[in-house]
PDB file of C-alpha atoms in Angstrom:
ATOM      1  CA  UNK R 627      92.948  37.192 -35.375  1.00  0.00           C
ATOM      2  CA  UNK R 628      96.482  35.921 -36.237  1.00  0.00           C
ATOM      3  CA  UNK R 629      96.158  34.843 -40.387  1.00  0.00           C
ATOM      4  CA  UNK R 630      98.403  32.526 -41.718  1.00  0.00           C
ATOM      5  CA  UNK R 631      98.132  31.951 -45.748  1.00  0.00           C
ATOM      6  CA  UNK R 632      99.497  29.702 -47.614  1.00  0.00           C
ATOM      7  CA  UNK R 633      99.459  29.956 -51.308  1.00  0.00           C
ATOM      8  CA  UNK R 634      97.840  26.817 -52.375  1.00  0.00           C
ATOM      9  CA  UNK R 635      96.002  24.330 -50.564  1.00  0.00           C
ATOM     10  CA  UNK R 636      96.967  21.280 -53.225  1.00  0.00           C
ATOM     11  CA  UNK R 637      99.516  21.275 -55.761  1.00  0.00           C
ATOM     12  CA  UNK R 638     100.534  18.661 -58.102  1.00  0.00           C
ATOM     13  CA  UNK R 639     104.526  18.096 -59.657  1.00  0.00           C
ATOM     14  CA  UNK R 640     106.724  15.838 -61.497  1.00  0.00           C
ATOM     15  CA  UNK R 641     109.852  14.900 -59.788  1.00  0.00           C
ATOM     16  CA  UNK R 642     112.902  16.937 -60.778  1.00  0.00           C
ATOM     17  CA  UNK R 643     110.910  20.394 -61.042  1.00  0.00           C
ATOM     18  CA  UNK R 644     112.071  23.206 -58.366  1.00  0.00           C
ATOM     19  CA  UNK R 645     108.740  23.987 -56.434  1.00  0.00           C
ATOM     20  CA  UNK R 646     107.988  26.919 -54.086  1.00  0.00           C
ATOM     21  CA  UNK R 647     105.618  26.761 -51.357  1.00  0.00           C
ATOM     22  CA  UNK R 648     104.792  30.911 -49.814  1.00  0.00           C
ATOM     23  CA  UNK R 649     103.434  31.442 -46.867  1.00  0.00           C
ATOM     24  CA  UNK R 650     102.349  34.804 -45.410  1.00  0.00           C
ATOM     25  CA  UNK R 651     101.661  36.121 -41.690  1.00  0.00           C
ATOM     26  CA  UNK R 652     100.092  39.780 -41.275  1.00  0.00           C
ATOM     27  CA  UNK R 653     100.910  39.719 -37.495  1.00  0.00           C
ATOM     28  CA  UNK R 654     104.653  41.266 -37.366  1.00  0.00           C
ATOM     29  CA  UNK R 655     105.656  37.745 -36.027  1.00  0.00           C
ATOM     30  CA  UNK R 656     109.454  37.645 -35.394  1.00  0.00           C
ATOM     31  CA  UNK R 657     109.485  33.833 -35.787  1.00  0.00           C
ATOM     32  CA  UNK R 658     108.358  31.213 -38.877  1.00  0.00           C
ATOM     33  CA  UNK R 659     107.926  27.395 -39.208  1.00  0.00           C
ATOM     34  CA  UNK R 660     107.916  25.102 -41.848  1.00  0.00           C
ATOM     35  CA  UNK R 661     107.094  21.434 -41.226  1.00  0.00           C
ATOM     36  CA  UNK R 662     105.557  18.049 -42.630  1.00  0.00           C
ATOM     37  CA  UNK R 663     102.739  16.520 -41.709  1.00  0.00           C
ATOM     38  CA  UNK R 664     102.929  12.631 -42.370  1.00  0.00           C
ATOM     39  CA  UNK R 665     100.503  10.035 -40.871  1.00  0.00           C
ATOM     40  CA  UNK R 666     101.726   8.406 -37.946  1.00  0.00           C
ATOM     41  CA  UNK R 667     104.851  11.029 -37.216  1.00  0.00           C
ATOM     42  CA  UNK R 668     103.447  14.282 -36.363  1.00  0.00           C
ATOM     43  CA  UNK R 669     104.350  16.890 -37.627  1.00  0.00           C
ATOM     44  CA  UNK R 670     108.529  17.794 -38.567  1.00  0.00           C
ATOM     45  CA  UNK R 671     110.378  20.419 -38.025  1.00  0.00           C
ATOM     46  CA  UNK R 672     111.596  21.670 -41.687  1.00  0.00           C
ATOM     47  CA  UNK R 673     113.572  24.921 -41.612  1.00  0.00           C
ATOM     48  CA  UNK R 674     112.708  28.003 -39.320  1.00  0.00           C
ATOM     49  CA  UNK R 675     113.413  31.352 -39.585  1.00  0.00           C
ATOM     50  CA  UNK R 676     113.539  33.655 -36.690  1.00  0.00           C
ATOM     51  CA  UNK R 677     114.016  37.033 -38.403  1.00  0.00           C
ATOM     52  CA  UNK R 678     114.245  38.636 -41.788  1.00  0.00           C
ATOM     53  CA  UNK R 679     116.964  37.057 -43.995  1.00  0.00           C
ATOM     54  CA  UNK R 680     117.981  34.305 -40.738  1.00  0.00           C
ATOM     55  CA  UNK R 681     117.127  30.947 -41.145  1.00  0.00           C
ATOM     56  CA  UNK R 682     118.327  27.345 -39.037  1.00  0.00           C
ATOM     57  CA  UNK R 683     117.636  23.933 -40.174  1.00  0.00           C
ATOM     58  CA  UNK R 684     114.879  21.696 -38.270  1.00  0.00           C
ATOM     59  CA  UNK R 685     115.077  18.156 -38.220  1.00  0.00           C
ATOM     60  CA  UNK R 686     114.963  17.182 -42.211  1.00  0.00           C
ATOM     61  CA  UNK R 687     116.491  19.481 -44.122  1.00  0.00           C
ATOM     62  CA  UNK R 688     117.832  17.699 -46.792  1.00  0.00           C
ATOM     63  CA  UNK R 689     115.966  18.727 -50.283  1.00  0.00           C
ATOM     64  CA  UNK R 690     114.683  21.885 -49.014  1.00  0.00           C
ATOM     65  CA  UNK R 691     115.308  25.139 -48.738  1.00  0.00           C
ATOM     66  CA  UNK R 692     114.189  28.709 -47.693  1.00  0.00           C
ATOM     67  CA  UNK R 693     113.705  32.110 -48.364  1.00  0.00           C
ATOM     68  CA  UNK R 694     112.669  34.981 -46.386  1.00  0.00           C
ATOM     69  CA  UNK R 695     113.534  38.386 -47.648  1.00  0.00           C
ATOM     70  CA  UNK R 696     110.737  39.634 -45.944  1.00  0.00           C
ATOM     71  CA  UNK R 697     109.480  39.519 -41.962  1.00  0.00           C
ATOM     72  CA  UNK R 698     106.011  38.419 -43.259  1.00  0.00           C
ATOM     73  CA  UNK R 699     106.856  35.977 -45.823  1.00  0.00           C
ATOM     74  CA  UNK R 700     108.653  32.803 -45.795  1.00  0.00           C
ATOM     75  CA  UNK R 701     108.752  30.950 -48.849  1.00  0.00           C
ATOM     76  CA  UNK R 702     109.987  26.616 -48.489  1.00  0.00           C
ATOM     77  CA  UNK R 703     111.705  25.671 -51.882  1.00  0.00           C
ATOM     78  CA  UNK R 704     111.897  22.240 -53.080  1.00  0.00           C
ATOM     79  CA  UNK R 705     115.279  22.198 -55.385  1.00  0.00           C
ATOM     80  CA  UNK R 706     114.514  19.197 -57.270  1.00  0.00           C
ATOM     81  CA  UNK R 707     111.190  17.619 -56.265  1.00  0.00           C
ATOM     82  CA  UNK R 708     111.102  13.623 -55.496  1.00  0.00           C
ATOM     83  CA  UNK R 709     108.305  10.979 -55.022  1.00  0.00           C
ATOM     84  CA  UNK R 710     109.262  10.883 -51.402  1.00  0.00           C
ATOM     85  CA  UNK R 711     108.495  14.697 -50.722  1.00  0.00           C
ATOM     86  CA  UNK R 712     104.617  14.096 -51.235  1.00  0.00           C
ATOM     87  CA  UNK R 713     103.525  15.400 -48.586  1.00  0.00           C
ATOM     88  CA  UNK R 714     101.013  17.675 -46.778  1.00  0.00           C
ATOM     89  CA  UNK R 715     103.150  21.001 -45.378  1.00  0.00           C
ATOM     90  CA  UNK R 716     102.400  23.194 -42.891  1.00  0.00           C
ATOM     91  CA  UNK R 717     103.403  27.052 -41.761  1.00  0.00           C
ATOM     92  CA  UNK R 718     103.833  28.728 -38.449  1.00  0.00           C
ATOM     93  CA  UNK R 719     104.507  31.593 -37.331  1.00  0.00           C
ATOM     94  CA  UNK R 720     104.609  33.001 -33.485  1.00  0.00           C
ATOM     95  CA  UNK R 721     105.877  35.824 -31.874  1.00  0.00           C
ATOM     96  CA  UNK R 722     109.348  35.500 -29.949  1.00  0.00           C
ATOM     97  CA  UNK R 723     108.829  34.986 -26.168  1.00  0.00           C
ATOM     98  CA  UNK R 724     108.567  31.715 -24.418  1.00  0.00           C
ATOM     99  CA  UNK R 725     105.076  31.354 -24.268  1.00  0.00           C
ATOM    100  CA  UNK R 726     103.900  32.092 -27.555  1.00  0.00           C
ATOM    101  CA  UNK R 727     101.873  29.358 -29.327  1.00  0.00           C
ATOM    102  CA  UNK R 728     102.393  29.014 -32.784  1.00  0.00           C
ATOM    103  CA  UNK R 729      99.816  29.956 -35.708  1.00  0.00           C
ATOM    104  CA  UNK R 730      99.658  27.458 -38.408  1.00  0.00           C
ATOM    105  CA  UNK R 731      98.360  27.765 -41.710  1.00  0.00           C
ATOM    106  CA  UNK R 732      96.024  25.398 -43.615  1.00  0.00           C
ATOM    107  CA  UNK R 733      98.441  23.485 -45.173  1.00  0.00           C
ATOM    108  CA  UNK R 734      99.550  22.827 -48.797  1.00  0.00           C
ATOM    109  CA  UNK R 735      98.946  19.294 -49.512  1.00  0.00           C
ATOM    110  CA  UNK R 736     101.653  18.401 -52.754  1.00  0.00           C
ATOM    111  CA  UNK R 737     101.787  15.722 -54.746  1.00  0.00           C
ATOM    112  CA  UNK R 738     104.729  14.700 -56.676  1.00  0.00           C
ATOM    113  CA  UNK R 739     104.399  12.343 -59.378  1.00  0.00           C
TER     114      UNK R 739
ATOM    115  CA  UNK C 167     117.158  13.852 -29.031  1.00  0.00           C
ATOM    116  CA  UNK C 168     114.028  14.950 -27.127  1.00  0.00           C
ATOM    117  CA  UNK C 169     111.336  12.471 -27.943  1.00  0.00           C
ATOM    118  CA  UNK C 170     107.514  12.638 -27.475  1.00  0.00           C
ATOM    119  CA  UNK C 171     105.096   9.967 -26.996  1.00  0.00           C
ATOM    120  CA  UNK C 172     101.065   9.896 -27.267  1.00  0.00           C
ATOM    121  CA  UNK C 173      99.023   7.528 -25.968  1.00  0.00           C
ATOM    122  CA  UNK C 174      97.218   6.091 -27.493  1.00  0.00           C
ATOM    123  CA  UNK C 175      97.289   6.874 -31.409  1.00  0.00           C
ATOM    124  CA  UNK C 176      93.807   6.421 -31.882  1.00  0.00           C
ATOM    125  CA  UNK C 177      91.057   6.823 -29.131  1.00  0.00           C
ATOM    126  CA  UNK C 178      87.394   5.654 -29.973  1.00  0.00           C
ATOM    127  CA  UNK C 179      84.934   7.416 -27.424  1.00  0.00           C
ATOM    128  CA  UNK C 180      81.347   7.288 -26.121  1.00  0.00           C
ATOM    129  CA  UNK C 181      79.295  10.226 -25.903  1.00  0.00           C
ATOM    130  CA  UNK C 182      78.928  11.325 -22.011  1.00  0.00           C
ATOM    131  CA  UNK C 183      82.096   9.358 -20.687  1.00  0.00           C
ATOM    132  CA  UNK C 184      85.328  10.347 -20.027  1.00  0.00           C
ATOM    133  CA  UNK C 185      89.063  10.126 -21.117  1.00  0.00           C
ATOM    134  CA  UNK C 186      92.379  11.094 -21.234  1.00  0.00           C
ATOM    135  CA  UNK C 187      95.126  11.251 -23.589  1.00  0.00           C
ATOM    136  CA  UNK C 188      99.088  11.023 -22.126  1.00  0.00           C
ATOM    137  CA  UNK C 189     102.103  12.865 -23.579  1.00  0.00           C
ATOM    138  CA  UNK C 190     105.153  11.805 -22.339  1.00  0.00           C
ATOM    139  CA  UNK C 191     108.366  13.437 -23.011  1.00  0.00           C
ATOM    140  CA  UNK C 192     111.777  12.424 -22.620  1.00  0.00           C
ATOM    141  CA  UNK C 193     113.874  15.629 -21.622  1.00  0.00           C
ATOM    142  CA  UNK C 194     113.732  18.498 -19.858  1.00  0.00           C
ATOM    143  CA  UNK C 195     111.101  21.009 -20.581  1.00  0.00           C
ATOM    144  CA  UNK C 196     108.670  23.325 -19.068  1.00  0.00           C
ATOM    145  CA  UNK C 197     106.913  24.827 -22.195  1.00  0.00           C
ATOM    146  CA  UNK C 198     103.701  22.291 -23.640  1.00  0.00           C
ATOM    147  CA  UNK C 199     101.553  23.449 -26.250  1.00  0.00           C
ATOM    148  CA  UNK C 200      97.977  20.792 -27.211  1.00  0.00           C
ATOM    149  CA  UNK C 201      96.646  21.607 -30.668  1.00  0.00           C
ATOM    150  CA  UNK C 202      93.588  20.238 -32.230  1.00  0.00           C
ATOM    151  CA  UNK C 203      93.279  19.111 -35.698  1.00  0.00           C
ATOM    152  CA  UNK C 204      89.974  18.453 -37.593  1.00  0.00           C
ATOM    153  CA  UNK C 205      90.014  16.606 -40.466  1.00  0.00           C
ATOM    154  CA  UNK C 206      91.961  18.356 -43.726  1.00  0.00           C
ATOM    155  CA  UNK C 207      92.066  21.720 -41.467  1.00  0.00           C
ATOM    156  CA  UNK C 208      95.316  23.349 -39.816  1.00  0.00           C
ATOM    157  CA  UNK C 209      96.309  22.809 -36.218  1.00  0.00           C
ATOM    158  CA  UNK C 210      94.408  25.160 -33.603  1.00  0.00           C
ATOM    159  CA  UNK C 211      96.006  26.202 -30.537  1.00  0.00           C
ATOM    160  CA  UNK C 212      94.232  24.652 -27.089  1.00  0.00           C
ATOM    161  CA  UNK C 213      96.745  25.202 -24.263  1.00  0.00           C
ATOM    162  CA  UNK C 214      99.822  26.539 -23.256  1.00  0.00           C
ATOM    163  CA  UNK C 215     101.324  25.020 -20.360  1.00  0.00           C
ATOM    164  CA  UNK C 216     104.492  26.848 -18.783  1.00  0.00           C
ATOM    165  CA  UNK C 217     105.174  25.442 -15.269  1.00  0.00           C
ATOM    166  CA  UNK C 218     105.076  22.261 -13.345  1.00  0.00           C
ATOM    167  CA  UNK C 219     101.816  22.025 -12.201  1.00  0.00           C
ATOM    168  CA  UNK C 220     100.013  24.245 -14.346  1.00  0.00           C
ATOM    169  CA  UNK C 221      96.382  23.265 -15.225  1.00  0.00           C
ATOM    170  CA  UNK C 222      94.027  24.838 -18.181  1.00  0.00           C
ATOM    171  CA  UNK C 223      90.587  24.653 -18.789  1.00  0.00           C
ATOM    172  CA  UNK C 224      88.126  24.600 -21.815  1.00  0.00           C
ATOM    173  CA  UNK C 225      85.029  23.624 -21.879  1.00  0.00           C
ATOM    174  CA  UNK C 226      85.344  20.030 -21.765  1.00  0.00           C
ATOM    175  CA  UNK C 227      88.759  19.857 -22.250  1.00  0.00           C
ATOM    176  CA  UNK C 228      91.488  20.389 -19.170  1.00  0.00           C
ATOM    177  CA  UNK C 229      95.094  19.871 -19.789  1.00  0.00           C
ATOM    178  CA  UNK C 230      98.006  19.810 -16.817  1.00  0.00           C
ATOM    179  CA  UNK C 231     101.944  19.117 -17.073  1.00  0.00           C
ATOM    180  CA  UNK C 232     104.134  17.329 -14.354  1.00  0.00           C
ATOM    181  CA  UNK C 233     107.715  18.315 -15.444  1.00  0.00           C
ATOM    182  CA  UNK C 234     108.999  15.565 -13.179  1.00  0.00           C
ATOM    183  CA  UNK C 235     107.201  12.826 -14.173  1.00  0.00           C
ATOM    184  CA  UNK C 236     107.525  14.696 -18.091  1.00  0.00           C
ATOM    185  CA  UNK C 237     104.087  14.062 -18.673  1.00  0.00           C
ATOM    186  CA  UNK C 238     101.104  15.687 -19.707  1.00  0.00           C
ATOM    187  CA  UNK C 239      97.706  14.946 -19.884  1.00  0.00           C
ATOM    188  CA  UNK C 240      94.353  15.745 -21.858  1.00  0.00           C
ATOM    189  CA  UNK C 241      91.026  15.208 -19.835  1.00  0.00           C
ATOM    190  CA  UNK C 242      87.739  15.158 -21.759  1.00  0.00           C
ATOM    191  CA  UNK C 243      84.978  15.204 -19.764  1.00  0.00           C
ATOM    192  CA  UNK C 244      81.467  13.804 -21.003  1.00  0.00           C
ATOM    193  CA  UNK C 245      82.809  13.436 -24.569  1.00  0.00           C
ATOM    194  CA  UNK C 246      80.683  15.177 -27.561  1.00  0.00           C
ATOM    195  CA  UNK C 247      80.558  14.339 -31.010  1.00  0.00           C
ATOM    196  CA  UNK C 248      82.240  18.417 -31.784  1.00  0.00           C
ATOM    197  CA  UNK C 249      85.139  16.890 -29.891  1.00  0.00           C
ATOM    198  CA  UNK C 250      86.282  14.562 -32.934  1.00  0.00           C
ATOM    199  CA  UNK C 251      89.553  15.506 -34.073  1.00  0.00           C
ATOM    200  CA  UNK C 252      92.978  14.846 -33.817  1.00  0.00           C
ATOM    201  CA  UNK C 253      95.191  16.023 -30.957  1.00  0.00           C
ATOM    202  CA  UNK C 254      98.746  16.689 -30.705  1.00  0.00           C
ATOM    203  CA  UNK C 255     101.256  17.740 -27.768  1.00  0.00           C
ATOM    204  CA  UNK C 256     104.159  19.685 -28.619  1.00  0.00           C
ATOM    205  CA  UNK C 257     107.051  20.031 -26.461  1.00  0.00           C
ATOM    206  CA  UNK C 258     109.791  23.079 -26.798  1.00  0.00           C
ATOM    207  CA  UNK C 259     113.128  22.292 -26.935  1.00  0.00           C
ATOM    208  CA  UNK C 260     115.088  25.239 -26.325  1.00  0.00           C
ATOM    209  CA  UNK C 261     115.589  27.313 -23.159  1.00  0.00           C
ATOM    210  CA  UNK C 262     115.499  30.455 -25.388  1.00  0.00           C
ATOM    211  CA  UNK C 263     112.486  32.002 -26.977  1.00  0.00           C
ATOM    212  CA  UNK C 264     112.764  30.645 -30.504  1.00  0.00           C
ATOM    213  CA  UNK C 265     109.812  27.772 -30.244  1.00  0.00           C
ATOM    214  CA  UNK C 266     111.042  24.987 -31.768  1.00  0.00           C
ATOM    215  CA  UNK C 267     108.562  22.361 -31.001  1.00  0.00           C
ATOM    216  CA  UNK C 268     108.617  18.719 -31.060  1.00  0.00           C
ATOM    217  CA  UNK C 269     105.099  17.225 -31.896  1.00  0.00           C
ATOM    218  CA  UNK C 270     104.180  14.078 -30.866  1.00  0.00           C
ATOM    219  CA  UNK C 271     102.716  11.699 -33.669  1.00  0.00           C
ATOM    220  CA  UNK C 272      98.723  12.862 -32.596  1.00  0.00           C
ATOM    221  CA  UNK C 273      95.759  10.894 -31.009  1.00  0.00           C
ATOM    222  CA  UNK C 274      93.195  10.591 -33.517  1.00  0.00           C
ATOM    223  CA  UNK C 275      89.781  11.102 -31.369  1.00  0.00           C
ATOM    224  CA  UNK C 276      86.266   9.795 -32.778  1.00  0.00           C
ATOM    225  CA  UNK C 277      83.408  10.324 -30.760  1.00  0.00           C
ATOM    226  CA  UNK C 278      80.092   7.971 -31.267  1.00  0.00           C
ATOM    227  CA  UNK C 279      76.597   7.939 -30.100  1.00  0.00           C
TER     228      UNK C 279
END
């Protein structure tokens, strides 16, 4: 079975502080997700990352970053945490080809205060 | 902007009857992914549906795409309590292989006696 790990399942920080969210696959997956899951919009499309060191922006970039340095890790970076990033996130990662469903995670759900 | 509609949000079912949940979709696209979601859990994988007219099975659940009519729907038959859960569509975006999805918001599902 496809694992997808995320480091913490709730985390609590003050606005300004630089936070880093990892995530880890152990199925060789090419391709990895990060979104945000808010009531009442689905989920968003953060930043992806479709191979070691590549990255695109999704659909909110702004106040995030990424990191992947390695093909199984893929770590979201907030550079100066605000109110308005509390949030639950979620990983993915699939394999490239057009029918592969992605893998998610169980979320990190972050508070900023 | 590819946009993608549930309906409904929320979905209150009896035990033993049936329903369906709609996804419409406002571009082109041939690729549909349905995840479940149980409460404070990570999105599982249902179906992958990859050409007009394609139809899956589960169980209780059955899930087809029209790519003309950009629709998809979600058929439960004789609804059990297990079946409680939220349930998004996601739609791919891109012709290539990278699987960037667009979820939409989710149809919250409670099944009662």
């Amino acid at each position: 079975d496809v694992k997808v790990t995320q480091s913490s399942r709730y985390l609590v920080k003050r606005t300004g502080e630089k936070v880093f969210l990892e995530c880890v696959q152990d199925m060789d997956h090419e391709n990895m997700f990060w979104y945000r899951q808010d009531p009442g919009l689905g989920l968003r499309l953060i930043y992806f990352s479709y191979d070691v060191k590549m990255k695109e922006k999704g659909d909110i970039p702004e106040g995030y970053s990424v990191s992947r340095e390695k093909k199984e890790r893929f770590s979201l970076i907030l550079e100066s945490a605000s109110t308005n990033q509390t949030s639950m996130y979620l990983c993915a990662s699939n394999l490239e080809g057009p029918n592969q469903p992605q893998h998610f995670g169980d979320g990190t759900r972050l508070s900023i205060l | 902007e590819l946009k993608v509609e549930q309906n409904p949000l929320f979905l209150s079912m009896q035990e033993g009857k049936n329903y369906t949940i709609y996804c419409n979709y406002s571009t082109t696209s041939d690729r549909l992914y349905w995840y479940r979601q149980d409460p404070g859990k990570s999105l599982e994988s249902l179906f992958v549906l990859l050409s007009n007219g394609a139809v899956k099975q589960e169980g209780r659940l059955m899930a087809s795409l029209d790519t003309k009519a950009r629709l998809s729907t979600l058929h439960i038959t004789a609804a059990v309590h297990d079946l409680s859960a939220t349930y998004f569509c996601a739609v791919d975006r891109t012709t290539d292989s990278w699987g960037k999805l667009q979820f939409g918001a989710g149809t919250q599902v409670v099944v009662t006696p």
